[in-house]
């Protein structure tokens, strides 16, 4: 999704009252307002691969192996939401430099 698409998805997840959102941001600064909105509603926001703006960065996971990243993401989300709840995982577009 584009940054605008990611914003729309995050707004939808906020409305659904998910417990956590994991995202690989297309535009870290463009997502800043919606990430702050999610955090104001006590939704944990975690970033991986391409990070969120340092102005509102919570937890960041830098690239590694896909299986390791997946395992760490699940563990971090479980820890953040107390072991149970609904989690959404958003990723970047196929054209992103870090996916090549």
CSV table of C-alpha atoms in Angstrom, one decimal:
chain,number,residue,atom,x,y,z
A,1,UNK,CA,0.0,0.0,0.0
A,2,UNK,CA,1.1,3.6,-0.5
A,3,UNK,CA,1.5,5.8,2.6
A,4,UNK,CA,-2.1,7.0,2.0
A,5,UNK,CA,-3.2,3.4,1.8
A,6,UNK,CA,-1.4,2.5,5.0
A,7,UNK,CA,-3.0,5.5,6.8
A,8,UNK,CA,-6.4,4.3,5.7
A,9,UNK,CA,-5.6,0.7,6.9
A,10,UNK,CA,-4.3,2.0,10.2
A,11,UNK,CA,-7.4,4.1,10.7
A,12,UNK,CA,-9.6,1.1,10.0
A,13,UNK,CA,-7.6,-1.0,12.5
A,14,UNK,CA,-8.0,1.8,15.1
A,15,UNK,CA,-11.8,1.7,14.5
A,16,UNK,CA,-11.7,-2.1,15.0
A,17,UNK,CA,-9.9,-1.5,18.4
A,18,UNK,CA,-7.0,-3.9,17.7
A,19,UNK,CA,-4.5,-4.3,20.4
A,20,UNK,CA,-1.3,-4.0,18.3
A,21,UNK,CA,-0.2,-3.0,14.8
A,22,UNK,CA,3.0,-4.0,13.2
A,23,UNK,CA,4.1,-2.0,10.2
A,24,UNK,CA,6.8,-1.5,7.6
A,25,UNK,CA,6.3,2.2,6.9
A,26,UNK,CA,6.3,3.5,3.3
A,27,UNK,CA,6.7,7.1,4.5
A,28,UNK,CA,7.7,7.3,8.2
A,29,UNK,CA,6.8,11.0,8.5
A,30,UNK,CA,3.4,10.7,6.7
A,31,UNK,CA,2.4,8.0,9.2
A,32,UNK,CA,3.3,10.0,12.3
A,33,UNK,CA,-0.2,11.5,12.9
A,34,UNK,CA,-2.0,8.2,12.5
A,35,UNK,CA,0.5,6.3,14.7
A,36,UNK,CA,0.1,9.0,17.4
A,37,UNK,CA,-3.7,8.5,17.1
A,38,UNK,CA,-3.3,4.7,17.6
A,39,UNK,CA,-1.1,5.2,20.6
A,40,UNK,CA,-3.5,7.7,22.2
A,41,UNK,CA,-6.0,4.8,22.0
A,42,UNK,CA,-3.5,2.5,23.8
A,43,UNK,CA,-2.8,0.5,20.6
A,44,UNK,CA,0.8,-0.7,20.5
A,45,UNK,CA,2.6,0.2,17.3
A,46,UNK,CA,5.7,-1.8,16.3
A,47,UNK,CA,7.8,-1.2,13.2
A,48,UNK,CA,10.1,-3.5,11.2
A,49,UNK,CA,12.3,-3.2,8.1
A,50,UNK,CA,11.6,0.5,7.3
A,51,UNK,CA,11.1,2.3,10.6
A,52,UNK,CA,8.6,4.9,11.7
A,53,UNK,CA,9.8,8.4,12.3
A,54,UNK,CA,12.2,8.7,15.3
A,55,UNK,CA,9.8,11.3,16.7
A,56,UNK,CA,7.3,8.6,17.6
A,57,UNK,CA,9.3,5.3,17.4
A,58,UNK,CA,8.2,2.7,20.0
A,59,UNK,CA,9.9,-0.6,19.1
A,60,UNK,CA,11.9,-1.1,15.9
A,61,UNK,CA,13.2,-4.4,14.5
A,62,UNK,CA,15.9,-4.1,11.9
A,63,UNK,CA,16.2,-6.6,9.0
A,64,UNK,CA,17.4,-10.1,9.6
A,65,UNK,CA,16.0,-13.4,8.4
A,66,UNK,CA,12.3,-13.6,7.6
A,67,UNK,CA,11.7,-16.5,10.1
A,68,UNK,CA,13.6,-14.7,12.9
A,69,UNK,CA,11.8,-11.4,12.2
A,70,UNK,CA,8.4,-13.2,12.3
A,71,UNK,CA,9.2,-15.0,15.6
A,72,UNK,CA,10.4,-11.8,17.2
A,73,UNK,CA,7.3,-9.9,16.0
A,74,UNK,CA,5.0,-12.4,17.5
A,75,UNK,CA,6.9,-12.4,20.7
A,76,UNK,CA,7.0,-8.6,21.0
A,77,UNK,CA,3.3,-8.4,20.2
A,78,UNK,CA,2.4,-11.0,22.8
A,79,UNK,CA,4.5,-9.2,25.4
A,80,UNK,CA,2.9,-5.8,24.6
A,81,UNK,CA,-0.7,-7.0,24.7
A,82,UNK,CA,-0.4,-9.4,27.7
A,83,UNK,CA,-0.4,-12.6,25.8
A,84,UNK,CA,-3.8,-12.4,24.0
A,85,UNK,CA,-5.7,-10.2,21.7
A,86,UNK,CA,-6.0,-9.3,18.0
A,87,UNK,CA,-2.9,-8.3,16.1
A,88,UNK,CA,-2.7,-6.7,12.6
A,89,UNK,CA,0.6,-7.0,10.6
A,90,UNK,CA,1.0,-4.4,7.7
A,91,UNK,CA,3.8,-4.6,5.2
A,92,UNK,CA,5.2,-2.3,2.5
A,93,UNK,CA,4.7,-2.4,-1.2
A,94,UNK,CA,6.6,-4.9,-3.4
A,95,UNK,CA,8.6,-2.0,-4.8
A,96,UNK,CA,10.2,-1.1,-1.5
A,97,UNK,CA,14.0,-1.1,-1.6
A,98,UNK,CA,14.3,-3.2,1.5
A,99,UNK,CA,12.3,-6.0,0.0
A,100,UNK,CA,14.6,-6.6,-3.0
